[in-house]
Coordinates of C-alpha atoms and ligand atoms in Angstrom, one line a residue:
M28 CA 36.0 149.2 139.0
V29 CA 36.1 145.3 139.4
N30 CA 39.2 143.2 139.7
V31 CA 38.8 140.3 137.4
T32 CA 41.6 137.8 137.8
V33 CA 41.9 134.5 135.8
N34 CA 44.3 132.3 137.9
P35 CA 45.4 129.9 136.7
L36 CA 44.6 130.5 132.9
T37 CA 44.0 126.8 131.9
R38 CA 44.7 125.1 128.8
I39 CA 48.1 126.6 128.6
E40 CA 51.4 125.1 129.6
G41 CA 52.5 126.1 133.3
H42 CA 51.0 128.6 135.6
L43 CA 50.0 131.8 134.5
S44 CA 47.8 134.6 136.4
V45 CA 46.0 137.0 134.3
D46 CA 44.9 140.0 136.5
T47 CA 42.6 142.8 135.1
D48 CA 40.8 145.9 136.2
V49 CA 37.5 146.3 134.5
D50 CA 35.1 149.2 134.2
A51 CA 31.3 149.3 134.4
N52 CA 31.2 148.7 130.8
G53 CA 33.3 145.6 130.7
V54 CA 36.3 147.2 129.3
I55 CA 39.7 146.3 130.7
T56 CA 41.6 149.7 132.0
D57 CA 44.9 147.9 133.3
S58 CA 46.2 144.3 133.5
R59 CA 49.2 142.3 135.0
S60 CA 50.5 139.1 133.6
S61 CA 52.1 137.0 136.3
C62 CA 54.2 134.0 135.7
L63 CA 54.1 132.0 138.9
I64 CA 56.6 129.3 138.6
F65 CA 60.4 129.7 138.9
R66 CA 62.6 126.8 137.5
G67 CA 66.3 128.0 137.6
F68 CA 67.4 126.0 134.4
E69 CA 69.9 128.9 133.7
R70 CA 71.4 128.3 137.0
I71 CA 71.4 124.6 136.6
L72 CA 73.5 125.0 133.5
Q73 CA 76.3 126.8 135.3
K74 CA 79.7 124.6 135.3
Q75 CA 78.3 121.9 133.1
D76 CA 79.9 120.6 130.0
P77 CA 78.6 122.8 127.3
R78 CA 77.6 119.9 125.1
D79 CA 75.2 118.9 127.8
A80 CA 73.3 122.2 127.5
A81 CA 71.6 120.8 124.4
L82 CA 70.2 118.0 126.3
L83 CA 69.4 119.7 129.7
T84 CA 67.7 122.7 128.0
Q85 CA 65.2 120.2 126.4
R86 CA 64.0 119.6 129.8
I87 CA 62.8 123.2 130.0
C88 CA 59.6 122.2 128.4
G89 CA 57.9 119.0 127.1
V90 CA 55.8 120.7 124.4
C91 CA 58.8 122.4 122.7
P92 CA 61.9 120.5 123.6
I93 CA 63.1 120.3 120.1
S94 CA 63.1 124.1 119.9
H95 CA 65.3 124.3 123.0
G96 CA 67.6 121.5 121.9
L97 CA 68.2 123.4 118.5
A98 CA 68.5 126.7 119.9
S99 CA 71.1 125.3 122.1
T100 CA 72.7 123.4 119.3
N101 CA 73.0 126.7 117.4
A102 CA 74.6 128.4 120.4
L103 CA 77.1 125.4 120.7
D104 CA 78.0 125.6 117.0
D105 CA 78.9 129.1 117.6
L106 CA 80.8 128.5 120.6
Y107 CA 82.8 125.6 119.0
G108 CA 83.2 127.8 116.0
V109 CA 81.6 125.2 113.4
A110 CA 78.4 127.1 112.4
D111 CA 79.7 127.8 108.9
Q112 CA 80.6 124.1 108.3
V113 CA 77.6 122.2 109.5
P114 CA 76.6 120.0 106.5
K115 CA 73.5 120.8 104.4
D116 CA 72.1 117.3 105.2
A117 CA 72.3 117.9 109.0
L118 CA 70.5 121.1 108.6
V119 CA 67.8 119.5 106.6
M120 CA 67.6 116.9 109.2
R121 CA 67.2 119.7 111.9
N122 CA 64.5 121.3 109.8
I123 CA 62.4 118.2 109.6
F124 CA 62.8 117.6 113.3
Q125 CA 61.7 121.1 114.0
G126 CA 58.9 121.2 111.4
L127 CA 57.3 118.1 112.8
N128 CA 57.3 119.6 116.4
T129 CA 55.8 123.0 115.0
I130 CA 52.9 121.1 113.2
A131 CA 52.3 118.9 116.2
S132 CA 52.4 122.0 118.6
H133 CA 50.3 124.3 116.4
A134 CA 47.5 121.4 115.9
T135 CA 47.3 120.8 119.7
H136 CA 46.9 124.5 120.3
I137 CA 44.3 125.1 117.5
Y138 CA 42.0 122.2 118.5
V139 CA 42.8 121.2 121.9
L140 CA 44.0 124.3 123.7
W141 CA 42.4 127.4 122.1
G142 CA 39.4 125.8 120.2
P143 CA 37.3 124.7 123.1
D144 CA 36.7 128.5 123.8
L145 CA 34.4 128.7 120.9
A146 CA 32.2 126.2 122.8
N147 CA 31.8 128.6 125.7
P148 CA 28.1 129.0 126.7
A149 CA 28.4 132.7 126.1
Y150 CA 28.4 132.2 122.4
R151 CA 24.8 130.5 122.6
N152 CA 23.7 134.0 123.8
V153 CA 25.5 135.8 121.0
L154 CA 24.5 133.5 118.2
A155 CA 20.9 133.5 119.6
T156 CA 20.5 136.7 117.7
L157 CA 20.5 134.5 114.5
G158 CA 17.5 132.4 116.0
D159 CA 17.5 128.7 115.0
T160 CA 20.5 129.1 112.7
G161 CA 22.5 130.7 115.6
N162 CA 21.6 127.8 117.9
A163 CA 22.7 125.3 115.4
V164 CA 25.9 127.2 114.9
W165 CA 26.6 127.0 118.7
K166 CA 25.7 123.3 118.8
E167 CA 28.3 122.7 116.1
M168 CA 30.9 124.7 117.9
V169 CA 30.2 122.5 121.0
G170 CA 30.4 119.4 119.1
R171 CA 33.5 120.4 117.4
F172 CA 35.4 121.9 120.2
A173 CA 34.0 120.9 123.7
P174 CA 36.8 119.3 125.7
I175 CA 34.0 117.6 127.8
S176 CA 30.7 116.0 126.9
Y177 CA 27.7 118.5 127.1
K178 CA 24.0 118.6 127.3
I179 CA 22.1 120.8 124.8
D180 CA 18.5 121.0 125.0
G181 CA 18.6 117.8 127.3
Q182 CA 20.5 116.0 124.8
S183 CA 24.1 114.7 125.3
V184 CA 26.7 116.2 122.8
P185 CA 29.8 114.2 122.8
V186 CA 33.2 115.5 123.0
G187 CA 34.2 117.7 120.1
S188 CA 35.1 115.8 116.8
S189 CA 38.2 118.1 116.0
Y190 CA 39.4 118.1 119.6
I191 CA 39.3 114.2 119.5
A192 CA 41.0 114.2 116.0
A193 CA 43.9 116.3 116.9
I194 CA 45.0 114.0 119.7
P195 CA 45.9 110.9 117.6
E196 CA 47.5 113.4 115.2
K197 CA 49.7 114.6 117.8
K198 CA 50.5 111.2 118.6
R199 CA 51.5 110.3 115.0
L200 CA 53.7 113.3 114.7
Q201 CA 55.4 112.3 118.1
E202 CA 56.1 108.9 116.6
A203 CA 57.4 110.6 113.4
I204 CA 59.9 112.7 115.6
A205 CA 61.0 109.6 117.4
L206 CA 61.8 108.0 114.2
I207 CA 64.6 110.3 113.4
A208 CA 65.5 111.5 116.9
G209 CA 65.2 108.4 119.0
R210 CA 62.8 109.7 121.4
M211 CA 60.6 112.4 122.1
P212 CA 60.7 114.3 124.3
G213 CA 64.3 114.5 125.2
S214 CA 66.0 113.6 122.1
V215 CA 69.8 113.1 121.6
S216 CA 69.9 113.8 118.1
P217 CA 70.7 117.6 118.0
Y218 CA 74.6 117.8 118.5
P219 CA 77.1 120.7 117.6
G220 CA 78.5 120.2 114.2
G221 CA 75.6 118.3 112.8
Y222 CA 73.0 115.7 113.7
T223 CA 73.5 112.3 115.3
Y224 CA 71.1 110.2 113.1
K225 CA 71.4 109.8 109.5
A226 CA 67.8 109.0 108.2
N227 CA 67.9 106.1 105.5
V228 CA 65.6 105.4 102.6
G229 CA 63.3 103.3 104.8
D230 CA 62.8 106.4 107.1
I231 CA 62.0 108.6 104.2
V232 CA 59.3 106.5 103.0
K233 CA 57.9 106.3 106.5
L234 CA 58.3 110.0 107.1
S235 CA 56.3 110.5 103.9
S236 CA 53.4 108.3 104.9
Y237 CA 53.3 110.3 108.3
Y238 CA 53.2 113.5 106.1
L239 CA 50.3 112.4 103.9
Q240 CA 48.3 111.6 107.1
V241 CA 49.0 115.0 108.3
M242 CA 48.0 116.6 105.1
D243 CA 44.7 114.8 105.1
F244 CA 44.1 116.2 108.7
V245 CA 45.0 119.7 107.8
S246 CA 42.8 119.5 104.6
K247 CA 39.8 118.0 106.3
Y248 CA 39.8 120.1 109.7
T249 CA 41.6 123.3 108.7
L250 CA 41.1 124.3 105.0
Q251 CA 38.1 122.8 103.4
V252 CA 39.6 123.2 99.9
P253 CA 42.3 121.0 98.3
F254 CA 45.6 121.8 100.0
D255 CA 47.4 122.7 96.6
A256 CA 44.6 125.2 95.8
W257 CA 45.1 126.7 99.2
I258 CA 48.8 127.0 98.8
A259 CA 48.6 128.3 95.2
N260 CA 45.9 130.9 96.1
T261 CA 47.4 132.2 99.5
Y262 CA 51.1 131.4 100.4
K263 CA 52.0 131.7 96.6
A264 CA 49.4 134.6 95.7
S265 CA 51.0 137.3 93.6
S266 CA 50.0 139.9 96.0
P267 CA 48.6 140.1 99.6
Q268 CA 45.3 141.5 98.3
K269 CA 44.9 138.5 96.1
A270 CA 45.4 136.0 98.9
V271 CA 42.9 137.9 101.0
S272 CA 40.3 137.9 98.3
F273 CA 40.6 134.1 97.8
V274 CA 40.0 133.5 101.5
V275 CA 37.1 136.1 101.7
E276 CA 35.2 134.6 98.6
H277 CA 35.9 131.1 100.0
L278 CA 34.4 132.2 103.4
K279 CA 31.4 133.9 101.8
G280 CA 30.7 130.7 100.2
L281 CA 30.7 128.9 103.5
V282 CA 29.0 131.6 105.4
D283 CA 26.1 131.6 102.7
K284 CA 26.0 127.8 102.8
S285 CA 25.9 127.8 106.7
L286 CA 23.5 130.5 107.3
T287 CA 21.1 129.7 104.5
S288 CA 20.9 125.9 104.2
N289 CA 21.4 125.3 107.9
D290 CA 23.5 122.4 106.8
F291 CA 25.8 121.8 109.7
S292 CA 26.6 118.2 109.1
R293 CA 29.8 118.8 107.5
E294 CA 33.4 117.7 108.8
A295 CA 34.7 121.0 108.9
G296 CA 37.2 123.5 110.2
W297 CA 38.5 126.8 110.6
G298 CA 37.2 128.2 107.4
D299 CA 33.7 127.9 108.8
A300 CA 31.1 130.3 109.4
E301 CA 31.0 130.0 113.1
F302 CA 34.6 131.0 113.5
Y303 CA 33.8 134.2 111.9
A304 CA 30.5 134.8 113.5
A305 CA 32.2 134.4 116.8
F306 CA 35.2 136.4 115.8
G307 CA 33.3 138.8 113.5
S308 CA 35.2 141.8 113.8
E309 CA 34.1 144.8 111.7
L310 CA 36.5 143.9 108.9
V311 CA 36.1 140.2 108.7
G312 CA 32.8 139.7 109.9
E313 CA 30.5 142.6 109.1
T314 CA 32.3 144.3 106.2
L315 CA 33.8 141.4 104.1
L316 CA 31.3 138.7 104.9
G317 CA 28.1 140.6 105.5
L318 CA 27.3 139.1 109.0
P319 CA 24.9 141.1 111.2
A320 CA 26.1 144.2 112.4
S321 CA 25.1 142.9 116.1
L322 CA 28.0 140.3 115.8
K323 CA 30.6 143.2 115.4
H324 CA 33.2 143.8 118.1
D325 CA 35.9 146.6 118.3
K326 CA 39.0 145.0 119.6
I327 CA 39.9 141.6 120.9
G328 CA 43.5 141.4 121.7
G329 CA 44.8 144.4 119.6
Y330 CA 47.2 147.0 120.5
S331 CA 46.3 150.5 121.2
D332 CA 49.5 152.3 120.8
P333 CA 51.4 151.1 117.8
S334 CA 54.6 152.9 119.1
K335 CA 54.7 150.7 122.2
I336 CA 54.8 147.3 120.4
A337 CA 56.8 145.5 117.4
F338 CA 56.8 142.1 115.9
L339 CA 60.2 140.3 116.2
A340 CA 61.4 137.1 114.3
Y341 CA 64.8 135.6 114.6
G342 CA 64.2 133.6 111.6
G343 CA 63.4 129.8 111.8
F344 CA 64.5 126.7 109.8
Y345 CA 67.8 127.0 107.9
N346 CA 67.7 128.0 104.2
T347 CA 69.0 125.0 102.7
E348 CA 69.5 126.4 99.4
N349 CA 72.5 128.1 100.8
G350 CA 74.3 124.9 101.0
D351 CA 76.6 123.9 104.1
G352 CA 76.8 126.1 106.9
Y353 CA 74.6 128.9 108.3
D354 CA 75.1 132.4 110.1
P355 CA 74.4 132.2 113.8
T356 CA 73.6 135.9 113.9
S357 CA 70.5 135.1 111.6
P358 CA 70.8 137.8 108.9
E359 CA 67.9 138.1 106.5
G360 CA 68.4 135.3 103.8
D361 CA 70.1 132.8 106.2
R362 CA 66.6 131.2 107.1
F363 CA 63.6 129.9 105.4
Q364 CA 61.4 132.1 107.7
T365 CA 63.5 135.2 107.6
S366 CA 64.5 137.2 110.6
G367 CA 63.2 140.8 110.9
I368 CA 61.4 143.5 113.0
V369 CA 58.1 144.8 111.9
T370 CA 57.0 148.0 113.8
G371 CA 53.5 148.4 115.1
K372 CA 52.6 150.4 112.1
L373 CA 53.9 147.7 109.8
E374 CA 57.2 149.2 108.7
Y375 CA 60.3 146.8 108.2
Q376 CA 63.8 146.9 109.9
K377 CA 66.6 144.5 109.9
F378 CA 67.1 142.5 112.9
D379 CA 70.2 143.1 115.2
S380 CA 70.5 140.9 118.0
S381 CA 72.7 143.4 119.9
K382 CA 69.5 145.6 120.6
I383 CA 68.0 143.0 122.9
T384 CA 67.9 143.6 126.6
E385 CA 66.0 142.3 129.6
S386 CA 64.5 144.3 132.5
V387 CA 63.6 142.7 135.8
A388 CA 62.6 145.8 137.5
H389 CA 58.9 144.2 138.0
S390 CA 60.2 140.6 138.2
F391 CA 61.2 138.4 141.4
Y392 CA 64.9 139.0 140.7
D393 CA 67.6 141.3 141.9
D394 CA 67.3 144.2 139.6
S395 CA 70.4 146.2 141.0
K396 CA 72.2 146.0 137.6
G397 CA 69.6 147.4 135.4
D398 CA 68.7 146.3 131.9
L399 CA 71.1 143.7 130.5
H400 CA 72.0 142.0 127.1
P401 CA 71.7 138.2 127.6
T402 CA 75.2 137.7 127.1
V403 CA 75.9 139.3 130.5
G404 CA 72.4 138.4 131.7
E405 CA 71.9 137.2 135.3
T406 CA 69.0 135.1 136.9
I407 CA 69.2 135.8 140.6
P408 CA 66.1 135.4 142.6
F409 CA 65.3 138.3 144.8
T410 CA 65.2 137.9 148.7
D411 CA 62.9 140.6 149.9
P412 CA 59.4 139.3 150.2
A413 CA 58.2 142.7 151.2
K414 CA 58.8 143.8 147.5
I415 CA 56.1 141.3 146.3
D416 CA 53.0 143.4 144.9
Y417 CA 50.7 142.6 142.4
T418 CA 49.3 145.9 141.7
G419 CA 51.8 146.7 138.7
G420 CA 52.8 150.0 140.5
S421 CA 56.1 151.6 139.9
D422 CA 58.0 149.6 142.6
S423 CA 55.9 146.4 142.2
K424 CA 57.3 143.0 141.5
Y425 CA 54.8 140.5 140.4
T426 CA 56.3 137.8 138.3
W427 CA 59.0 135.3 137.7
D428 CA 59.1 136.3 133.9
K429 CA 61.6 138.9 132.9
A430 CA 60.9 141.6 130.4
P431 CA 62.8 141.4 127.1
R432 CA 62.8 144.5 124.9
Y433 CA 64.2 145.1 121.5
E434 CA 65.5 148.9 121.6
G435 CA 63.4 149.2 124.5
I436 CA 60.2 148.1 122.8
P437 CA 58.1 145.2 123.9
C438 CA 57.7 142.7 121.1
E439 CA 55.2 140.2 120.0
V440 CA 56.7 136.8 118.8
G441 CA 55.2 133.9 117.3
P442 CA 53.3 132.9 114.0
L443 CA 52.1 136.3 113.4
S444 CA 55.4 137.9 113.6
R445 CA 56.9 135.2 111.6
M446 CA 54.4 135.5 108.7
L447 CA 54.7 139.4 108.7
A448 CA 58.7 139.2 108.8
M449 CA 58.6 136.8 105.8
K450 CA 55.9 139.0 104.1
E451 CA 53.5 135.8 103.7
P452 CA 50.9 137.0 101.5
L453 CA 47.6 136.0 103.3
V454 CA 48.7 137.3 106.8
T455 CA 50.4 140.2 105.6
G456 CA 47.2 141.1 103.5
L457 CA 45.0 140.5 106.6
A458 CA 47.2 142.7 108.7
L459 CA 47.3 145.4 106.3
A460 CA 43.6 145.5 105.9
F461 CA 43.1 145.8 109.5
N462 CA 45.8 148.5 109.7
E463 CA 44.1 150.3 106.9
K464 CA 40.7 150.5 108.7
G465 CA 42.5 151.7 111.9
Y466 CA 42.5 148.6 113.7
S467 CA 45.4 146.9 115.4
A468 CA 47.1 144.5 112.7
A469 CA 47.6 142.0 115.6
N470 CA 44.6 140.5 117.4
V471 CA 43.1 137.3 118.3
Y472 CA 41.9 136.7 114.7
T473 CA 45.2 137.2 113.0
R474 CA 47.2 135.4 115.5
M475 CA 45.0 132.3 115.1
M476 CA 45.1 132.8 111.1
A477 CA 48.9 133.1 111.2
R478 CA 49.1 129.9 113.2
I479 CA 46.8 128.2 110.8
Q480 CA 48.5 129.5 107.8
E481 CA 52.0 128.6 109.1
T482 CA 51.0 124.9 109.8
V483 CA 50.0 124.6 106.1
I484 CA 53.3 126.3 105.0
I485 CA 55.5 124.1 107.0
A486 CA 53.5 120.9 105.9
N487 CA 54.4 122.2 102.5
E488 CA 58.1 122.7 103.0
L489 CA 58.4 119.4 105.1
L490 CA 57.7 117.3 102.0
K491 CA 60.5 119.1 100.1
W492 CA 62.9 118.8 103.0
V493 CA 62.2 115.1 103.2
T494 CA 62.0 114.1 99.7
V495 CA 63.9 116.8 97.6
D496 CA 66.5 118.3 100.0
Y497 CA 67.7 115.4 102.0
D498 CA 70.4 113.0 100.6
P499 CA 70.7 109.9 102.6
N500 CA 74.1 109.4 101.3
G501 CA 75.2 112.9 102.5
K502 CA 77.4 114.1 105.3
I503 CA 75.7 114.5 108.5
S504 CA 78.2 116.0 110.9
V505 CA 81.8 117.8 111.2
P506 CA 83.9 117.1 114.3
I507 CA 84.3 119.6 117.1
D508 CA 87.5 120.6 118.9
L509 CA 86.5 120.8 122.5
S510 CA 89.1 123.1 123.5
A511 CA 87.6 125.8 121.2
A512 CA 85.1 126.3 123.9
K513 CA 87.5 127.9 126.4
N514 CA 86.8 131.6 127.0
S515 CA 84.3 131.7 123.9
Q516 CA 80.7 132.7 123.6
G517 CA 78.0 131.3 121.6
M518 CA 74.6 132.7 120.5
G519 CA 71.8 130.3 119.0
L520 CA 68.6 132.3 117.5
W521 CA 65.8 130.0 116.5
E522 CA 62.1 130.0 116.1
A523 CA 60.1 127.7 118.6
P524 CA 56.4 127.1 117.7
R525 CA 55.5 130.1 120.1
G526 CA 58.1 132.3 118.6
A527 CA 61.6 133.7 118.7
L528 CA 63.8 131.7 121.1
G529 CA 67.3 132.6 121.8
H530 CA 70.0 130.8 123.9
W531 CA 73.3 132.6 124.9
I532 CA 76.4 130.6 126.3
S533 CA 79.6 131.9 127.8
A534 CA 82.3 129.3 128.7
G535 CA 85.4 129.9 131.0
S536 CA 88.8 129.1 130.7
D537 CA 88.0 125.5 131.9
G538 CA 85.8 125.2 129.0
K539 CA 82.7 124.8 131.2
V540 CA 79.5 126.9 131.1
A541 CA 80.2 130.2 132.9
N542 CA 76.8 131.6 131.9
Y543 CA 73.7 130.6 130.2
Q544 CA 70.6 132.7 129.3
A545 CA 67.5 131.6 127.5
I546 CA 65.0 134.3 126.2
V547 CA 62.0 132.2 125.2
P548 CA 59.0 133.3 123.1
S549 CA 56.7 133.5 126.2
S550 CA 59.2 135.6 128.0
W551 CA 58.5 138.2 125.4
N552 CA 54.7 137.7 125.0
M553 CA 53.9 137.3 128.8
S554 CA 56.4 139.9 129.8
P555 CA 55.7 142.3 132.7
R556 CA 56.1 146.1 132.7
D557 CA 59.8 147.1 132.2
A558 CA 61.9 149.7 133.9
A559 CA 60.1 152.5 132.1
G560 CA 56.8 151.1 133.2
V561 CA 55.6 149.9 129.6
P562 CA 53.5 146.9 130.0
G563 CA 54.3 143.5 128.0
P564 CA 52.4 142.5 124.9
L565 CA 49.8 140.4 126.6
E566 CA 49.2 143.2 129.1
Q567 CA 48.8 145.8 126.3
S568 CA 46.6 143.6 124.3
L569 CA 44.2 143.1 127.1
I570 CA 43.9 146.9 128.0
G571 CA 41.2 148.4 126.0
S572 CA 39.6 145.1 125.1
K573 CA 36.2 144.2 126.7
I574 CA 36.0 141.0 128.8
N575 CA 32.9 139.9 127.1
A576 CA 33.8 141.4 123.7
V577 CA 32.1 139.3 121.3
G578 CA 29.3 140.7 119.3
N579 CA 29.1 143.7 121.9
I580 CA 25.7 142.1 123.0
L581 CA 26.7 139.9 125.7
G582 CA 26.4 142.7 128.3
V583 CA 29.0 142.7 131.2
D584 CA 29.6 139.2 132.8
Y585 CA 32.4 139.4 135.2
S586 CA 32.1 135.7 136.0
N587 CA 32.8 134.5 132.4
P588 CA 35.5 136.9 130.9
V589 CA 35.5 134.9 127.7
S590 CA 37.7 137.5 125.8
I591 CA 40.5 137.3 128.4
F592 CA 40.4 133.6 127.6
H593 CA 40.7 134.2 124.0
I594 CA 43.3 136.8 124.3
G595 CA 45.5 135.1 126.8
R596 CA 45.3 131.7 124.8
S597 CA 45.8 133.3 121.6
Y598 CA 49.6 133.8 122.3
D599 CA 49.7 130.0 123.1
P600 CA 51.5 130.7 126.4
C601 CA 54.0 128.4 128.1
I602 CA 55.2 129.5 131.4
S603 CA 57.5 126.4 131.9
C604 CA 59.5 127.9 129.1
A605 CA 59.2 131.5 130.1
V606 CA 60.5 131.1 133.6
H607 CA 62.6 127.9 132.9
T608 CA 60.3 125.5 140.6
I609 CA 57.5 126.1 141.9
D610 CA 56.7 128.5 144.5
L611 CA 58.4 127.1 147.6
T612 CA 55.1 127.3 149.6
G613 CA 53.4 125.2 147.1
K614 CA 50.8 127.9 146.8
N615 CA 50.5 129.7 143.7
A616 CA 47.6 132.4 144.1
P617 CA 49.4 135.7 143.9
N618 CA 48.6 137.0 147.4
T619 CA 49.8 133.6 149.0
L620 CA 53.3 133.6 147.3
R621 CA 56.2 133.8 149.7
I622 CA 59.8 133.0 149.3
Ligands
NFE708 NI1 57.1 125.4 126.6 FE1 58.3 127.0 124.0 C1 57.5 127.0 122.4 C2 59.9 127.7 123.7 S1 57.6 128.8 124.9 S2 56.4 125.7 124.6 O1 57.1 127.1 121.5 O2 61.0 128.0 123.5 O3 57.3 130.3 124.7

């Protein structure tokens, strides 16, 4: 057994250590996910004016401040008892605000954070089985995704084209957000009872122009078919099977073109042969696309035991067809992206927020009260350094992340869970196809496809929110009664780019914050073992995967565990969010952490 630790896992937000035990065949037999920063926002919020929570929680993270601002605003709408009165136009503005952030976050992740792994030198060896064509494919991957310039065969290849293109795209989207939110990050526009800025006709015209540029980027770098055709044949397809067939036929054409014509000069994106060559699972690569069997791999980032995992979505974006007001408990139908629980076997259940608990048995917190619902949750750092133990054993404490559970089950959250919960045809079709063949419905491939598909869907809805649903002459807020906060509670359920985000607030008899708990997407995905010893989603998805899984032909290279990179990054982790300080010693390696 060899211990392979990736610490820190880079190109994510914050400090995550991924620690694995790997056997002689390169198969991961055990894993630990350690979030090595502590930030203490939940404690900072105590005794504050509740209204400041929507501003302060945006400082949890510079990537998804809007999500924290809106989750907090939802909790405040509930606390002040005005959720059922928030005007429709304020809800539309909040949707536009979040939609722009989600697209910016996904574009950054796909092209700047995750994509560069496709330029890993290991792929040159994999693709060498395709001879000159394979080498050409690898050069294209480097040319597309490399974050630094490379030399290939003595020739310099500049920094990747899609990597470079995504950066100004993010800048443009940040500008669009600032247009309707004053600034980004750290906006003052989400406010209980509504939204503080009423976009005017000029803003709508400018937002439409930003939108057209986003569409151009998505069509050119991601889809390679006209946007409307993609929407009609996937998102609006009459069945999951039809959506999958459309994409498979599209891919076959691209694979044929790439592998036969040796034409790699296209400005292309994720629909390309190389993505599927690199990620050619038996289903997608070999069975559907006819790629060589040597490119098959068994499992990258899937779950071995479907009874120990579920997919959770709280529901994102208000359903503006419902008019004014919304339900803070997020029942199905209240949100554009519906709430729901999908089991590891793809069975659907209704979501019930009372079933959420957090365990801190293996986290650096006082665990004397056992598992707690977030309305009574605590964030009390433990004080016994002797308990620090990164082995993952039954008494070990190895992370600042807590372990959220739904009815005791670890849950994956994020685009894949959202697409499954809303029964989006393409992603549902892919998940069903994997499931039917005995593979985990969730893996690196379906996670990334879900993120791409969600970008397209939100871009589609964004235009409707901006040009159809929003009325610049409408009402943008209702007043709140500050005394209503006294001895009141609020729950804000929302969807951040990385998944289900919940804020829970309780105010005391003085109307000030008595308790505040945030359970964020990366708390779920990066969670450690719980009191029952069940590993979190990232930990489970690593166990059973090969560190050099791609193609089964890499051999075992402990020094370049490329699939740990792919799997870890496929969740788009954000540790700043998950733990909401830094280690007081300033040293973050596991065996040097002291408090
Ligand atoms: Ni810091 Fe966040 C998002 C939230 S984290 S990026 O999206 O909430 O998992």
